CSV table of C-alpha atoms in Angstrom, one decimal:
chain,number,residue,atom,x,y,z
A,1156,MET,CA,38.4,6.3,35.6
A,1157,PRO,CA,39.5,5.2,32.1
A,1158,SER,CA,41.6,7.5,30.0
A,1159,ALA,CA,40.1,8.7,26.8
A,1160,PRO,CA,39.8,5.9,24.3
A,1161,THR,CA,42.6,6.0,21.8
A,1162,LEU,CA,43.1,4.4,18.4
A,1163,GLY,CA,44.8,1.1,18.9
A,1164,GLN,CA,45.9,-1.7,16.7
A,1165,GLN,CA,43.4,-2.6,14.1
A,1166,THR,CA,41.4,-5.6,15.2
A,1167,ASN,CA,39.9,-8.2,13.0
A,1168,GLY,CA,36.3,-7.4,14.1
A,1169,HIS,CA,33.4,-8.3,11.9
A,1170,HIS,CA,30.5,-6.0,11.7
A,1171,ASN,CA,28.0,-6.1,14.6
A,1172,HIS,CA,26.8,-9.7,14.2
A,1173,ASN,CA,28.4,-13.0,14.8
A,1174,HIS,CA,25.8,-14.8,12.8
A,1175,GLN,CA,26.9,-18.0,11.2
A,1176,THR,CA,29.5,-16.9,8.6
A,1177,ASN,CA,30.5,-20.3,7.3
A,1178,GLY,CA,28.2,-21.0,4.4
A,1179,GLN,CA,25.2,-19.4,2.8
A,1180,ASN,CA,21.6,-19.4,3.8
A,1181,SER,CA,20.1,-22.9,3.5
A,1182,SER,CA,16.8,-21.3,2.3
A,1183,PRO,CA,16.4,-20.9,-1.4
A,1184,ASN,CA,15.1,-17.3,-0.9
A,1185,HIS,CA,18.7,-16.1,-0.4
A,1186,MET,CA,18.7,-16.0,-4.2
A,1187,MET,CA,15.7,-13.7,-4.2
A,1188,SER,CA,16.0,-9.9,-4.3
A,1189,ASN,CA,15.3,-7.8,-1.3
A,1190,ASP,CA,12.2,-6.4,-3.1
A,1191,ASP,CA,10.9,-9.9,-3.6
A,1192,CYS,CA,11.2,-10.5,0.2
A,1193,GLY,CA,9.3,-7.4,1.2
A,1194,ILE,CA,12.4,-5.3,1.9
A,1195,ARG,CA,12.4,-1.8,0.5
A,1196,GLU,CA,15.8,-0.4,-0.5
A,1197,VAL,CA,16.2,3.3,0.6
A,1198,TRP,CA,18.8,5.5,-0.9
A,1199,ALA,CA,19.2,9.3,-0.9
A,1200,HIS,CA,16.8,9.8,-3.8
A,1201,ASN,CA,13.8,8.0,-2.2
A,1202,LEU,CA,14.5,8.8,1.5
A,1203,LEU,CA,11.8,11.5,1.9
A,1204,MET,CA,9.1,9.4,0.1
A,1205,GLU,CA,9.8,6.3,2.2
A,1206,PHE,CA,9.6,8.2,5.5
A,1207,LYS,CA,6.2,9.4,4.5
A,1208,GLU,CA,5.2,5.8,4.2
A,1209,ILE,CA,6.8,4.9,7.6
A,1210,ARG,CA,5.0,7.7,9.4
A,1211,LYS,CA,1.7,6.1,8.4
A,1212,ILE,CA,2.8,2.4,9.0
A,1213,VAL,CA,4.0,2.9,12.5
A,1214,LEU,CA,0.5,3.9,13.6
A,1215,LYS,CA,-0.8,0.4,13.1
A,1216,TYR,CA,2.6,-1.4,13.4
A,1217,PRO,CA,4.3,0.0,16.5
A,1218,PHE,CA,6.8,-2.8,17.1
A,1219,VAL,CA,10.0,-1.8,15.3
A,1220,ALA,CA,12.7,-4.4,14.8
A,1221,MET,CA,16.1,-2.9,14.1
A,1222,ASP,CA,19.6,-3.9,12.9
A,1223,THR,CA,22.6,-2.1,11.6
A,1224,GLU,CA,25.7,-3.0,9.6
A,1225,PHE,CA,28.9,-1.1,10.2
A,1226,PRO,CA,32.6,-1.5,9.2
A,1227,GLY,CA,33.9,-3.6,12.1
A,1228,VAL,CA,36.1,-2.7,15.1
A,1229,VAL,CA,39.3,-0.8,14.5
A,1230,ALA,CA,40.3,0.6,17.9
A,1231,ARG,CA,40.4,-0.4,21.6
A,1232,PRO,CA,40.4,1.8,24.6
A,1233,ILE,CA,43.4,1.8,27.0
A,1234,GLY,CA,43.5,2.7,30.6
A,1235,GLU,CA,42.0,1.6,33.9
A,1236,PHE,CA,38.4,0.3,33.8
A,1237,ARG,CA,36.0,-0.2,36.7
A,1238,SER,CA,34.7,-3.5,35.3
A,1239,ASN,CA,34.6,-5.6,32.2
A,1240,SER,CA,31.2,-4.0,31.5
A,1241,ASP,CA,32.8,-0.6,31.6
A,1242,TYR,CA,35.5,-1.8,29.2
A,1243,GLN,CA,32.8,-3.0,26.8
A,1244,TYR,CA,31.1,0.4,26.8
A,1245,GLN,CA,34.4,2.2,26.2
A,1246,LEU,CA,35.2,-0.2,23.4
A,1247,LEU,CA,31.8,0.5,21.8
A,1248,ARG,CA,32.2,4.3,22.3
A,1249,CYS,CA,35.6,4.7,20.7
A,1250,ASN,CA,34.6,2.6,17.7
A,1251,VAL,CA,31.2,4.2,17.1
A,1252,ASP,CA,32.9,7.6,17.4
A,1253,LEU,CA,35.5,6.7,14.8
A,1254,LEU,CA,33.4,4.8,12.3
A,1255,LYS,CA,30.3,5.3,10.1
A,1256,ILE,CA,27.1,3.3,9.8
A,1257,ILE,CA,26.7,1.5,6.5
A,1258,GLN,CA,23.1,0.1,6.7
A,1259,LEU,CA,20.1,0.3,9.0
A,1260,GLY,CA,17.2,-2.1,8.7
A,1261,LEU,CA,13.7,-1.4,10.2
A,1262,THR,CA,10.9,-3.9,10.2
A,1263,PHE,CA,7.4,-3.0,11.4
A,1264,LEU,CA,5.1,-5.4,13.2
A,1265,ASP,CA,1.8,-5.2,15.1
A,1266,ALA,CA,1.2,-6.5,18.7
A,1267,LYS,CA,0.5,-10.0,17.3
A,1268,GLY,CA,3.8,-10.1,15.4
A,1269,ASP,CA,2.1,-9.6,12.0
A,1270,THR,CA,3.9,-7.5,9.4
A,1271,PRO,CA,2.1,-4.9,7.2
A,1272,THR,CA,-0.3,-6.1,4.5
A,1273,GLY,CA,1.3,-3.9,1.8
A,1274,PRO,CA,4.3,-4.9,-0.4
A,1275,TYR,CA,6.9,-4.0,2.3
A,1276,SER,CA,7.5,-5.0,5.9
A,1277,THR,CA,11.0,-3.8,6.1
A,1278,TRP,CA,13.0,-0.7,5.1
A,1279,GLN,CA,16.7,-0.9,4.5
A,1280,PHE,CA,18.5,2.4,4.6
A,1281,ASN,CA,21.8,2.6,2.7
A,1282,PHE,CA,24.2,5.3,4.0
A,1283,LYS,CA,26.9,7.2,2.3
A,1284,PHE,CA,30.2,5.3,2.8
A,1285,ASN,CA,33.5,5.7,0.9
A,1286,LEU,CA,36.0,2.9,1.0
A,1287,SER,CA,38.8,5.2,0.0
A,1288,GLU,CA,38.1,7.8,2.7
A,1289,ASP,CA,36.3,6.1,5.6
A,1290,MET,CA,37.8,3.8,8.2
A,1291,PHE,CA,37.0,0.1,8.3
A,1292,ALA,CA,38.2,-3.3,9.3
A,1293,GLN,CA,39.0,-5.3,6.1
A,1294,ASP,CA,37.4,-8.6,7.1
A,1295,SER,CA,34.2,-6.8,7.9
A,1296,ILE,CA,34.1,-5.2,4.4
A,1297,ASP,CA,34.9,-8.5,2.8
A,1298,LEU,CA,32.0,-10.2,4.7
A,1299,LEU,CA,29.6,-7.4,3.7
A,1300,THR,CA,30.7,-7.4,0.1
A,1301,ASN,CA,30.2,-11.1,-0.1
A,1302,SER,CA,26.7,-10.6,1.4
A,1303,GLY,CA,25.7,-8.3,-1.4
A,1304,ILE,CA,26.5,-4.8,0.0
A,1305,GLN,CA,27.2,-2.5,-3.0
A,1306,PHE,CA,29.9,-0.2,-1.7
A,1307,LYS,CA,30.2,1.8,-5.0
A,1308,LYS,CA,26.5,2.6,-4.8
A,1309,HIS,CA,26.8,3.6,-1.2
A,1310,GLU,CA,29.5,6.0,-2.2
A,1311,GLU,CA,27.5,7.6,-5.0
A,1312,GLU,CA,23.8,7.3,-3.9
A,1313,GLY,CA,24.1,6.7,-0.1
A,1314,ILE,CA,22.0,8.6,2.4
A,1315,ASP,CA,23.5,11.6,4.3
A,1316,PRO,CA,23.2,10.7,8.0
A,1317,TYR,CA,22.0,14.2,8.9
A,1318,ASP,CA,19.2,14.1,6.3
A,1319,PHE,CA,18.2,10.8,7.9
A,1320,ALA,CA,18.3,12.2,11.4
A,1321,GLU,CA,16.1,15.1,10.5
A,1322,LEU,CA,13.4,12.8,9.1
A,1323,LEU,CA,13.8,10.3,11.9
A,1324,MET,CA,13.2,13.0,14.5
A,1325,SER,CA,9.7,13.7,13.1
A,1326,SER,CA,8.9,10.1,12.0
A,1327,GLY,CA,6.8,9.1,15.0
A,1328,ILE,CA,9.1,6.1,15.7
A,1329,ILE,CA,11.5,7.6,18.2
A,1330,LEU,CA,10.7,9.7,21.3
A,1331,CYS,CA,7.4,7.7,21.7
A,1332,ASP,CA,6.5,5.5,24.6
A,1333,ASN,CA,4.0,3.5,22.5
A,1334,VAL,CA,6.7,2.4,20.0
A,1335,ARG,CA,8.6,-0.8,21.1
A,1336,TRP,CA,12.0,-1.4,19.7
A,1337,LEU,CA,13.2,-5.0,19.1
A,1338,SER,CA,16.9,-5.7,18.7
A,1339,PHE,CA,19.6,-8.4,19.0
A,1340,HIS,CA,22.7,-7.7,21.1
A,1341,SER,CA,22.3,-4.1,20.2
A,1342,GLY,CA,24.7,-1.8,22.0
A,1343,TYR,CA,26.5,-0.9,18.8
A,1344,ASP,CA,23.2,-0.6,16.9
A,1345,PHE,CA,21.8,2.0,19.3
A,1346,GLY,CA,25.2,3.6,19.6
A,1347,TYR,CA,25.3,4.4,15.9
A,1348,LEU,CA,21.7,5.7,16.0
A,1349,LEU,CA,22.4,8.0,19.0
A,1350,LYS,CA,25.5,9.3,17.3
A,1351,ILE,CA,23.4,10.2,14.2
A,1352,LEU,CA,20.5,11.7,16.2
A,1353,THR,CA,22.6,13.8,18.5
A,1354,ASP,CA,25.2,14.7,15.9
A,1355,GLN,CA,27.8,14.2,18.7
A,1356,ASN,CA,30.2,11.6,19.9
A,1357,LEU,CA,28.8,9.2,22.4
A,1358,PRO,CA,28.9,10.2,26.1
A,1359,SER,CA,32.0,9.4,28.1
A,1360,GLN,CA,30.0,7.5,30.8
A,1361,GLU,CA,27.8,4.5,30.2
A,1362,SER,CA,25.1,5.9,32.5
A,1363,GLN,CA,24.8,9.0,30.3
A,1364,PHE,CA,24.5,6.7,27.3
A,1365,PHE,CA,21.5,5.0,28.9
A,1366,GLU,CA,19.9,8.4,29.8
A,1367,LEU,CA,20.0,9.4,26.1
A,1368,LEU,CA,18.8,5.9,25.1
A,1369,ARG,CA,15.8,6.2,27.4
A,1370,ILE,CA,14.8,9.6,25.8
A,1371,TYR,CA,15.0,8.5,22.2
A,1372,PHE,CA,14.0,4.9,22.6
A,1373,PRO,CA,11.9,4.6,25.7
A,1374,VAL,CA,11.0,0.9,25.2
A,1375,ILE,CA,13.6,-1.6,24.0
A,1376,TYR,CA,13.6,-5.4,24.1
A,1377,ASP,CA,17.0,-6.9,23.3
A,1378,VAL,CA,16.4,-10.5,22.1
A,1379,LYS,CA,19.8,-11.6,23.2
A,1380,TYR,CA,19.1,-10.3,26.7
A,1381,LEU,CA,15.7,-12.1,26.7
A,1382,MET,CA,17.5,-15.4,25.9
A,1383,LYS,CA,19.0,-15.4,29.4
A,1384,SER,CA,15.6,-16.7,30.5
A,1385,CYS,CA,15.1,-19.1,27.6
A,1386,LYS,CA,16.2,-22.6,28.3
A,1387,ASN,CA,18.6,-24.1,25.7
A,1388,LEU,CA,18.4,-21.0,23.4
A,1389,LYS,CA,21.9,-19.8,22.6
A,1390,GLY,CA,24.1,-18.4,19.9
A,1391,GLY,CA,23.9,-15.6,17.4
A,1392,LEU,CA,20.8,-14.5,15.5
A,1393,GLN,CA,20.9,-17.1,12.7
A,1394,GLU,CA,21.6,-19.9,15.2
A,1395,VAL,CA,18.6,-18.7,17.4
A,1396,ALA,CA,16.4,-18.5,14.3
A,1397,ASP,CA,17.4,-22.1,13.4
A,1398,GLN,CA,16.5,-23.3,16.9
A,1399,LEU,CA,13.2,-21.5,16.7
A,1400,GLU,CA,12.6,-23.0,13.2
A,1401,LEU,CA,12.2,-19.6,11.6
A,1402,GLU,CA,12.9,-19.1,7.9
A,1403,ARG,CA,15.0,-16.1,6.9
A,1404,LYS,CA,13.8,-13.8,4.1
A,1405,GLY,CA,16.4,-11.9,2.2
A,1406,PRO,CA,20.3,-12.1,2.4
A,1407,GLN,CA,22.1,-12.7,5.7
A,1408,HIS,CA,24.4,-10.0,6.9
A,1409,GLN,CA,22.2,-7.3,5.4
A,1410,ALA,CA,20.4,-5.0,7.9
A,1411,GLY,CA,16.9,-5.4,6.4
A,1412,SER,CA,16.9,-9.2,6.5
A,1413,ASP,CA,18.5,-9.3,9.9
A,1414,SER,CA,16.0,-6.8,11.3
A,1415,LEU,CA,13.1,-8.9,10.0
A,1416,LEU,CA,14.5,-12.1,11.5
A,1417,THR,CA,15.0,-10.3,14.8
A,1418,GLY,CA,11.4,-9.2,14.9
A,1419,VAL,CA,10.0,-12.6,14.0
A,1420,ALA,CA,12.3,-14.2,16.6
A,1421,PHE,CA,11.1,-11.9,19.3
A,1422,PHE,CA,7.4,-12.9,18.8
A,1423,LYS,CA,8.2,-16.6,18.6
A,1424,MET,CA,10.2,-16.4,21.8
A,1425,ARG,CA,7.5,-14.4,23.5
A,1426,GLU,CA,5.0,-17.1,22.7
A,1427,MET,CA,7.2,-20.1,23.5
A,1428,PHE,CA,9.0,-18.9,26.6
A,1429,PHE,CA,7.1,-15.9,28.1
A,1430,GLU,CA,3.4,-17.0,27.6
A,1431,ASP,CA,3.0,-13.9,25.4
A,1432,ASN,CA,3.7,-11.6,28.3
A,1433,ILE,CA,7.1,-10.0,28.9
A,1434,ASP,CA,7.8,-8.4,32.3
A,1435,ASP,CA,8.9,-4.9,31.4
A,1436,ALA,CA,10.4,-4.3,34.9
A,1437,LYS,CA,12.7,-7.2,34.3
A,1438,TYR,CA,13.5,-7.0,30.6
A,1439,CYS,CA,12.7,-3.6,29.1
A,1440,GLY,CA,15.7,-1.3,28.4
A,1441,HIS,CA,18.4,-3.8,29.1
A,1442,LEU,CA,21.0,-4.2,26.4
A,1443,TYR,CA,22.9,-7.5,26.4
A,1444,GLY,CA,26.6,-7.0,27.2
A,1445,LEU,CA,26.4,-3.5,28.8
A,1446,GLY,CA,26.3,-3.1,32.5
A,1447,THR,CA,24.0,-0.2,33.4
A,1448,ALA,CA,20.3,-0.9,33.2
A,1449,PHE,CA,17.1,1.1,33.4
A,1450,VAL,CA,13.5,0.1,33.7
A,1451,VAL,CA,10.4,1.6,32.1
A,1452,ASN,CA,9.7,4.2,34.9
A,1453,GLY,CA,13.2,5.6,34.4
A,1454,ASN,CA,14.6,4.4,37.8
A,1455,TYR,CA,18.3,3.5,37.3
A,1456,ASP,CA,19.7,0.3,38.7
A,1457,GLU,CA,23.1,1.6,39.7
A,1458,ASN,CA,23.8,-1.2,42.1
A,1459,ASN,CA,23.8,-4.1,39.7
A,1460,SER,CA,20.8,-5.9,41.2
A,1461,SER,CA,19.8,-9.3,40.0
A,1462,ASN,CA,18.1,-7.7,37.0
A,1463,ALA,CA,21.2,-5.9,35.8
A,1464,ILE,CA,23.9,-7.5,33.7
A,1465,THR,CA,27.0,-8.2,35.6
A,1466,PRO,CA,29.6,-9.7,33.3
A,1467,THR,CA,32.6,-11.5,34.7
A,1468,THR,CA,35.6,-12.9,33.1
A,1469,THR,CA,34.6,-16.4,34.2
A,1470,THR,CA,31.4,-16.8,32.2
A,1471,THR,CA,31.4,-18.3,28.7
A,1472,ASN,CA,29.5,-15.4,27.1
A,1473,THR,CA,31.7,-12.7,28.5
A,1474,PRO,CA,34.5,-11.8,26.0
A,1475,ALA,CA,38.1,-11.4,27.0
A,1476,PRO,CA,39.2,-7.8,27.5
A,1477,ASN,CA,40.6,-7.6,24.0
A,1478,ALA,CA,37.6,-9.2,22.3
A,1479,THR,CA,35.6,-7.6,19.6
A,1480,PRO,CA,31.8,-7.6,19.2
A,1481,SER,CA,32.0,-10.5,16.8
A,1482,ASP,CA,33.3,-12.7,19.5
A,1483,TYR,CA,30.1,-12.5,21.5
A,1484,LYS,CA,27.2,-11.6,19.2
C-alpha cells in the first residue's frame, strides 16, 4: 500500500494537455475572440444566467465534451505502489488535492455531432484563482498566460467552486444516464470535477474514485482511450485534430476551445473508425492512463482483463515513474 502522498519537489508539469506547444494555431481564427467562435465566457456575475441556458440546451444536446485547465503538477507521491497505474492515480490524487482548477470548458452536441443553433456551442467557466496565494507550477502559468488566460480577472471576477458545484448538481448534465461525456485523457479533468462536486479530497483508492465517477458521470468516452483502436492515430489533442483534418475554433490551451475540439474529434473518429457505433462494453467509462475500469452496467473489472488498461514501463505511451501528465497527454 502506498504511503500518503506528500509534497515533493516541484515538477515542471504543464497543465493537463500536452497539445503542441511550439507555435501558435495555424488557423487564422486564433486571432478571433472566444465570443466570435461561439464560446461563452462565464464569470461569477453571469454564472446563474448561463446555467439556466445550459439546463435547456442539454435536453436537445446531451453529448457534453469537457476539458479543464489547471496549474500544472507540483507534487509526487512517495512509497510503495502496486503498479505503474496505481502510481499514476496517486500522482493525480495528490496534485488535485493540492491545487485549484482554473478553467472548465463544456461543449454541447447532439447525437449527430451538431452543436446548438444559437450563438454559443461552448461555455468556458473561469474560476477564482490567485497567483499570490494559490499553488502552481511556473511553466504551466507561463503557458496559460501566453494562451490568453487573464489571471488578474480570475482573481477578481472568478467563479467560486462551491457556487458552481451547487448549480452543476441541479443542471441536468451530471447524475444522468442519458448524458454522454466526451473527454481527452481526462483523469485529471474528472479528478478536479469530483473534488468540486464532493467538496472533499479524492479517495485514497483508485477503485473508490471510479465508483464516484460512475455516480456523477455514468457515461464517459475518453477520446485518447478510443485511439487505442484507431490505426495510425496518435499524439495529443491538437496532433489528433490535425490528423483528422479538423479546424480549431478559439485559442489553444483554453478549456472552451479544447472542449469543442474534443467533441468534434470524437464524432469524426466515431464515423471514420467505429462505423458510427461505439461498443459501450469495451469503451465506456475507461479513462486513458488509469488502471481500474468499469462498464456501463457497473460491473467492475478488477482483474485487468483485455478491456482494462494495463500500463507497463516498456510501452512508449507509459510515462516513467517520475513523469508528469504533460509527458503523456
